[in-house]
Amino acid sequence: MRLSSIFIIAGTFLAAAIASLFAASFAVTMIEENSEIDVRRSLDDQDLTWAEVHADGLRVFLTGTAPSEASRFLAVSSAGSVVDAARVIDRMDVQATKGITPPRFSIEILRNDAGISLIGLIPATTDRDDILEKLEDIAGNGNVVDLLETADYPHPPEWDAALQFGLETLEDLPRSKVSIDAQRVEITAMSDSPDAKRKLEADLARAAPRGLGLVLDISAPRPVITPFSLRFVVDENSARFDSCSADTEAARDQIIAAARAAGMAGKANCTIGLGVPSPNWARAAALSIAALDRIGKGSVTFSDADISLVAAEGTDQSLFDQTVGELETTLPEVFTVHAVLPQTAENGDSGPPEFVVTLSPEGLVHMRGRISDELLRQTAISFARARFGSDVVHNSARIDDSLPRGWAVRVLAGIEALAQLSNGAVTVSPDRIVVRGNTGNSDASAGISRLLSDKLGEASRFTIDVTYQEQLDPVASVPTPEECGAQIEAVQAERKISFEPGSDTIDAGARNALDDIADILKKCGPIRLEIAGHTDSQGREVMNQQLSQARAQSVLNGLRERRVLTSTFTAVGYGETQPIADNGTEEGREANRRIEFRVVLPEPIEETETTLESIEQDVAADPETEADDTASQDEDTPDDEN
């Protein structure tokens, strides 16, 4: 009975153990499956599909080949967020990486008067000492600053040729920057002139290795053109430029477009330079070329802001007058036009022969008509250039071998007579010379008469119709100090010289007024002038005086910058001591803040009449003077007794 109980109890325990074993096995299987599924889902959510998951008991194994170390680490982290990280076993591989890309080798070299500096990355195989030795030879006494880095990587096959070319170009470029890499060399440099720029660009292009990209940025200083000139001619053969100047590329394009509209064909050469008399140069040139096109044939010549328009012989007078009138009204400020319509006989060569030479108010000389031979033509041109300047003489006279004897003497005498005028014309004919024009020399008529009599003989016939104009007289045309002061006051009445608030800096809007005042003072010559600064009464008196002094000095400095001779000028600050309006109102304070120009006139000398009677009265009033004079005379008288 007892044995039976023992078997029953043992069987019960055995059954329980077997049941527990099955339960534990089932539980482990469930944990494995759940862990694997959850880790797989987490990896898929992060696009880590390359990773394989396998659960063995409580451990989770990750296998597969990660594209990078970062991806492998992300997969481990993702699995560790689902199960205990200690249960995650990493058996993943990382995909082998490609070789590291070699760096871009390049050098940037800067050369100036101080020396040469270079920075960049070069291959370790490049002979660095050789580079520095070449640059030291180029720099001469200048310094060579080496900021190069090296890298031990293979370099492109084109590197050595590009480096050699870049170093060679540096020798001829004293102010430059050269950037070198294996495929391209960029050069930024300055040349001495446009011609030097073109030659340098051509030489560099020829010397560049085949296949190397060459980028050039060569700048040339713009030439100073004086006078700033342009000459456009339309004749039977063509419409063309004899000379052309422009201040910008846009101005050049505008001028050339006007010339093409007037019939010019082919390539036009228009020099871009400095010295333009007005920013409206291109507009004035285009208008003048268009006017010449409407007239027909002739020439238009610019010398700075002076324009000479000469029509061809036979041009219709009404068309000429209308066109010139329209041009005069449309030209920008500063530009003035002198128009010439040559007068000829109706029947061409019929009538007496003439030689006419004209001098425009702008100083342009035009010779037309007839001369006896080529020798006289060249002599007349040379003589006129010697008198008026080589750049202002234009000749259109033709050769006529039937002219009377003595024609050469008459032509040269006429040119010399014209040189006595400010502007005018001389007409030479076989029996008479006619001189007409304007002058600033009151003795010009007498001088021309003596000249022609001396050159042609006293029996020669000539007519002199010369008008003296005071404004052409370099002495008489100078305004008096009082007139200068009045002109300055007129400018200030329209435009006040103002300053930035609380400052001695002239307001931008007042600079035009200062320009006009400077132009007046340049014509006035040496005068004594006080530039007075005034303020309102706001603020401390000492501060106002200092501010007014600074403002007056600022105006004086502004005149100096405009090339006005200021040695006889003074700047005085009066502060608030001389108001001209009520400081209690804003309008009054504005009026008191001002700059005044006061011309300082010399003190008049009192005139006294000296007569013998007045001297005797002075002596009688001062007997000591008479005694002194008598004693002085006694000392100077020789001693007869000795």
Tab-separated table of N, CA, C and O in Angstrom, residues 99-169:
chain	number	residue	atom	x	y	z
A	99	GLY	N	39.256	53.522	-52.741
A	99	GLY	CA	40.428	54.310	-52.399
A	99	GLY	C	40.081	55.797	-52.273
A	99	GLY	O	39.205	56.319	-52.968
A	100	ILE	N	40.715	56.520	-51.370
A	100	ILE	CA	40.449	57.939	-51.147
A	100	ILE	C	40.827	58.734	-52.398
A	100	ILE	O	41.908	58.557	-52.965
A	101	THR	N	39.911	59.622	-52.836
A	101	THR	CA	40.147	60.440	-54.028
A	101	THR	C	41.308	61.404	-53.776
A	101	THR	O	41.332	62.094	-52.752
A	102	PRO	N	42.262	61.458	-54.681
A	102	PRO	CA	43.379	62.394	-54.486
A	102	PRO	C	42.870	63.825	-54.408
A	102	PRO	O	41.872	64.173	-55.046
A	103	PRO	N	43.520	64.684	-53.643
A	103	PRO	CA	43.084	66.084	-53.541
A	103	PRO	C	43.382	66.842	-54.834
A	103	PRO	O	44.134	66.381	-55.693
A	104	ARG	N	42.759	68.051	-54.954
A	104	ARG	CA	43.002	68.902	-56.119
A	104	ARG	C	44.246	69.737	-55.848
A	104	ARG	O	44.298	70.533	-54.928
A	105	PHE	N	45.261	69.509	-56.673
A	105	PHE	CA	46.509	70.244	-56.518
A	105	PHE	C	46.399	71.582	-57.255
A	105	PHE	O	45.973	71.646	-58.413
A	106	SER	N	46.781	72.654	-56.581
A	106	SER	CA	46.724	73.983	-57.199
A	106	SER	C	47.657	74.929	-56.452
A	106	SER	O	47.969	74.720	-55.275
A	107	ILE	N	48.104	75.961	-57.163
A	107	ILE	CA	48.955	77.009	-56.588
A	107	ILE	C	48.389	78.357	-57.030
A	107	ILE	O	48.015	78.535	-58.196
A	108	GLU	N	48.347	79.295	-56.108
A	108	GLU	CA	47.996	80.677	-56.443
A	108	GLU	C	49.193	81.553	-56.092
A	108	GLU	O	49.620	81.598	-54.939
A	109	ILE	N	49.708	82.262	-57.094
A	109	ILE	CA	50.911	83.076	-56.933
A	109	ILE	C	50.529	84.539	-57.142
A	109	ILE	O	49.893	84.897	-58.134
A	110	LEU	N	50.916	85.374	-56.191
A	110	LEU	CA	50.655	86.814	-56.266
A	110	LEU	C	51.993	87.537	-56.321
A	110	LEU	O	52.847	87.350	-55.448
A	111	ARG	N	52.161	88.389	-57.353
A	111	ARG	CA	53.401	89.145	-57.500
A	111	ARG	C	53.091	90.631	-57.554
A	111	ARG	O	52.203	91.069	-58.286
A	112	ASN	N	53.823	91.428	-56.762
A	112	ASN	CA	53.721	92.887	-56.807
A	112	ASN	C	55.093	93.464	-56.503
A	112	ASN	O	56.093	92.738	-56.476
A	113	ASP	N	55.144	94.764	-56.251
A	113	ASP	CA	56.437	95.414	-56.030
A	113	ASP	C	57.123	94.929	-54.760
A	113	ASP	O	58.348	95.028	-54.634
A	114	ALA	N	56.350	94.417	-53.790
A	114	ALA	CA	56.941	93.969	-52.529
A	114	ALA	C	57.570	92.590	-52.644
A	114	ALA	O	58.376	92.209	-51.800
A	115	GLY	N	57.194	91.818	-53.646
A	115	GLY	CA	57.738	90.484	-53.784
A	115	GLY	C	56.706	89.514	-54.314
A	115	GLY	O	55.755	89.892	-55.010
A	116	ILE	N	56.873	88.238	-53.945
A	116	ILE	CA	56.010	87.165	-54.453
A	116	ILE	C	55.534	86.329	-53.275
A	116	ILE	O	56.321	85.995	-52.376
A	117	SER	N	54.258	85.988	-53.263
A	117	SER	CA	53.718	85.065	-52.266
A	117	SER	C	52.975	83.960	-52.989
A	117	SER	O	52.333	84.201	-54.019
A	118	LEU	N	53.061	82.746	-52.452
A	118	LEU	CA	52.379	81.627	-53.079
A	118	LEU	C	51.736	80.761	-52.009
A	118	LEU	O	52.276	80.582	-50.904
A	119	ILE	N	50.552	80.258	-52.326
A	119	ILE	CA	49.780	79.445	-51.411
A	119	ILE	C	49.088	78.362	-52.219
A	119	ILE	O	48.741	78.569	-53.385
A	120	GLY	N	48.903	77.190	-51.602
A	120	GLY	CA	48.212	76.124	-52.298
A	120	GLY	C	48.683	74.757	-51.839
A	120	GLY	O	49.372	74.611	-50.815
A	121	LEU	N	48.317	73.717	-52.595
A	121	LEU	CA	48.642	72.322	-52.278
A	121	LEU	C	49.326	71.719	-53.484
A	121	LEU	O	48.793	71.773	-54.601
A	122	ILE	N	50.508	71.144	-53.276
A	122	ILE	CA	51.256	70.537	-54.368
A	122	ILE	C	51.565	69.087	-54.016
A	122	ILE	O	51.581	68.702	-52.840
A	123	PRO	N	51.811	68.231	-55.029
A	123	PRO	CA	52.190	66.840	-54.749
A	123	PRO	C	53.547	66.776	-54.051
A	123	PRO	O	54.413	67.640	-54.243
A	124	ALA	N	53.697	65.746	-53.240
A	124	ALA	CA	54.966	65.577	-52.532
A	124	ALA	C	56.118	65.351	-53.509
A	124	ALA	O	57.277	65.635	-53.188
A	125	THR	N	55.804	64.852	-54.708
A	125	THR	CA	56.859	64.577	-55.688
A	125	THR	C	57.337	65.837	-56.406
A	125	THR	O	58.355	65.803	-57.095
A	126	THR	N	56.600	66.945	-56.287
A	126	THR	CA	57.015	68.196	-56.952
A	126	THR	C	58.220	68.792	-56.229
A	126	THR	O	58.267	68.834	-55.000
A	127	ASP	N	59.193	69.241	-57.000
A	127	ASP	CA	60.416	69.809	-56.437
A	127	ASP	C	60.121	71.216	-55.901
A	127	ASP	O	60.146	72.201	-56.628
A	128	ARG	N	59.835	71.284	-54.626
A	128	ARG	CA	59.479	72.556	-54.002
A	128	ARG	C	60.650	73.529	-54.017
A	128	ARG	O	60.477	74.733	-54.259
A	129	ASP	N	61.835	73.037	-53.764
A	129	ASP	CA	63.015	73.910	-53.759
A	129	ASP	C	63.250	74.536	-55.125
A	129	ASP	O	63.661	75.702	-55.229
A	130	ASP	N	62.969	73.788	-56.179
A	130	ASP	CA	63.151	74.329	-57.524
A	130	ASP	C	62.162	75.466	-57.780
A	130	ASP	O	62.516	76.485	-58.397
A	131	ILE	N	60.915	75.307	-57.301
A	131	ILE	CA	59.917	76.374	-57.461
A	131	ILE	C	60.390	77.642	-56.760
A	131	ILE	O	60.358	78.743	-57.318
A	132	LEU	N	60.827	77.501	-55.519
A	132	LEU	CA	61.254	78.665	-54.748
A	132	LEU	C	62.478	79.321	-55.369
A	132	LEU	O	62.608	80.560	-55.375
A	133	GLU	N	63.388	78.532	-55.898
A	133	GLU	CA	64.589	79.091	-56.524
A	133	GLU	C	64.223	79.935	-57.748
A	133	GLU	O	64.753	81.028	-57.948
A	134	LYS	N	63.280	79.451	-58.556
A	134	LYS	CA	62.853	80.213	-59.731
A	134	LYS	C	62.163	81.510	-59.327
A	134	LYS	O	62.388	82.576	-59.924
A	135	LEU	N	61.323	81.419	-58.313
A	135	LEU	CA	60.606	82.617	-57.878
A	135	LEU	C	61.550	83.631	-57.253
A	135	LEU	O	61.345	84.844	-57.386
A	136	GLU	N	62.569	83.189	-56.553
A	136	GLU	CA	63.541	84.123	-55.985
A	136	GLU	C	64.304	84.852	-57.083
A	136	GLU	O	64.608	86.045	-56.960
A	137	ASP	N	64.605	84.158	-58.183
A	137	ASP	CA	65.267	84.816	-59.308
A	137	ASP	C	64.358	85.873	-59.930
A	137	ASP	O	64.803	86.958	-60.318
A	138	ILE	N	63.050	85.559	-60.013
A	138	ILE	CA	62.096	86.503	-60.597
A	138	ILE	C	61.904	87.709	-59.679
A	138	ILE	O	61.847	88.859	-60.123
A	139	ALA	N	61.813	87.459	-58.359
A	139	ALA	CA	61.543	88.534	-57.399
A	139	ALA	C	62.715	89.479	-57.251
A	139	ALA	O	62.533	90.645	-56.884
A	140	GLY	N	63.919	89.021	-57.511
A	140	GLY	CA	65.082	89.886	-57.358
A	140	GLY	C	65.294	90.242	-55.904
A	140	GLY	O	65.552	89.383	-55.056
A	141	ASN	N	65.158	91.525	-55.591
A	141	ASN	CA	65.333	91.984	-54.211
A	141	ASN	C	64.070	91.834	-53.371
A	141	ASN	O	64.077	92.152	-52.177
A	142	GLY	N	62.982	91.393	-53.962
A	142	GLY	CA	61.738	91.233	-53.227
A	142	GLY	C	61.723	89.948	-52.416
A	142	GLY	O	62.550	89.042	-52.594
A	143	ASN	N	60.757	89.867	-51.513
A	143	ASN	CA	60.618	88.681	-50.674
A	143	ASN	C	59.769	87.631	-51.376
A	143	ASN	O	58.876	87.948	-52.168
A	144	VAL	N	60.030	86.363	-51.041
A	144	VAL	CA	59.218	85.242	-51.508
A	144	VAL	C	58.617	84.574	-50.283
A	144	VAL	O	59.333	84.036	-49.441
A	145	VAL	N	57.301	84.640	-50.161
A	145	VAL	CA	56.590	84.075	-49.016
A	145	VAL	C	56.000	82.739	-49.438
A	145	VAL	O	55.156	82.669	-50.335
A	146	ASP	N	56.447	81.650	-48.777
A	146	ASP	CA	56.039	80.290	-49.129
A	146	ASP	C	54.987	79.799	-48.138
A	146	ASP	O	55.280	79.571	-46.961
A	147	LEU	N	53.762	79.612	-48.608
A	147	LEU	CA	52.674	79.069	-47.785
A	147	LEU	C	52.123	77.789	-48.394
A	147	LEU	O	50.950	77.458	-48.231
A	148	LEU	N	52.984	77.044	-49.090
A	148	LEU	CA	52.543	75.827	-49.767
A	148	LEU	C	52.400	74.663	-48.787
A	148	LEU	O	53.143	74.552	-47.807
A	149	GLU	N	51.436	73.784	-49.072
A	149	GLU	CA	51.265	72.513	-48.376
A	149	GLU	C	51.521	71.395	-49.382
A	149	GLU	O	51.369	71.576	-50.589
A	150	THR	N	51.897	70.199	-48.881
A	150	THR	CA	52.147	69.057	-49.756
A	150	THR	C	51.259	67.888	-49.357
A	150	THR	O	50.830	67.772	-48.205
A	151	ALA	N	50.981	67.012	-50.322
A	151	ALA	CA	50.191	65.799	-50.083
A	151	ALA	C	50.800	64.674	-50.900
A	151	ALA	O	51.141	64.853	-52.079
A	152	ASP	N	50.918	63.503	-50.246
A	152	ASP	CA	51.564	62.359	-50.898
A	152	ASP	C	50.523	61.549	-51.664
A	152	ASP	O	50.085	60.476	-51.230
A	153	TYR	N	50.096	62.086	-52.793
A	153	TYR	CA	49.145	61.424	-53.674
A	153	TYR	C	49.651	61.562	-55.097
A	153	TYR	O	50.360	62.518	-55.425
A	154	PRO	N	49.289	60.644	-55.948
A	154	PRO	CA	49.698	60.777	-57.352
A	154	PRO	C	49.045	62.001	-57.985
A	154	PRO	O	47.900	62.331	-57.683
A	155	HIS	N	49.784	62.712	-58.846
A	155	HIS	CA	49.256	63.919	-59.456
A	155	HIS	C	48.892	63.660	-60.911
A	155	HIS	O	49.426	62.743	-61.541
A	156	PRO	N	47.981	64.450	-61.465
A	156	PRO	CA	47.597	64.284	-62.871
A	156	PRO	C	48.792	64.476	-63.786
A	156	PRO	O	49.713	65.236	-63.479
A	157	PRO	N	48.795	63.826	-64.917
A	157	PRO	CA	49.958	63.934	-65.823
A	157	PRO	C	50.160	65.347	-66.371
A	157	PRO	O	51.263	65.702	-66.764
A	158	GLU	N	49.093	66.164	-66.412
A	158	GLU	CA	49.232	67.514	-66.960
A	158	GLU	C	49.802	68.515	-65.954
A	158	GLU	O	50.080	69.667	-66.305
A	159	TRP	N	49.973	68.083	-64.699
A	159	TRP	CA	50.363	69.015	-63.641
A	159	TRP	C	51.709	69.687	-63.911
A	159	TRP	O	51.853	70.901	-63.790
A	160	ASP	N	52.704	68.923	-64.279
A	160	ASP	CA	54.054	69.474	-64.449
A	160	ASP	C	54.093	70.538	-65.550
A	160	ASP	O	54.714	71.599	-65.389
A	161	ALA	N	53.419	70.274	-66.678
A	161	ALA	CA	53.428	71.247	-67.780
A	161	ALA	C	52.701	72.530	-67.378
A	161	ALA	O	53.155	73.640	-67.688
A	162	ALA	N	51.573	72.392	-66.686
A	162	ALA	CA	50.828	73.580	-66.257
A	162	ALA	C	51.646	74.398	-65.268
A	162	ALA	O	51.674	75.634	-65.337
A	163	LEU	N	52.323	73.718	-64.336
A	163	LEU	CA	53.142	74.418	-63.357
A	163	LEU	C	54.292	75.154	-64.030
A	163	LEU	O	54.574	76.320	-63.718
A	164	GLN	N	54.953	74.503	-64.959
A	164	GLN	CA	56.071	75.124	-65.655
A	164	GLN	C	55.619	76.357	-66.431
A	164	GLN	O	56.264	77.418	-66.401
A	165	PHE	N	54.486	76.271	-67.110
A	165	PHE	CA	53.955	77.412	-67.875
A	165	PHE	C	53.596	78.572	-66.952
A	165	PHE	O	53.905	79.731	-67.237
A	166	GLY	N	52.940	78.282	-65.823
A	166	GLY	CA	52.558	79.336	-64.892
A	166	GLY	C	53.759	80.080	-64.340
A	166	GLY	O	53.744	81.309	-64.216
A	167	LEU	N	54.826	79.346	-64.013
A	167	LEU	CA	56.029	79.994	-63.489
A	167	LEU	C	56.720	80.836	-64.556
A	167	LEU	O	57.249	81.915	-64.269
A	168	GLU	N	56.715	80.363	-65.800
A	168	GLU	CA	57.365	81.116	-66.875
A	168	GLU	C	56.619	82.423	-67.167
A	168	GLU	O	57.241	83.461	-67.425
A	169	THR	N	55.293	82.385	-67.139
A	169	THR	CA	54.531	83.603	-67.423
A	169	THR	C	54.746	84.668	-66.356
A	169	THR	O	54.689	85.867	-66.636
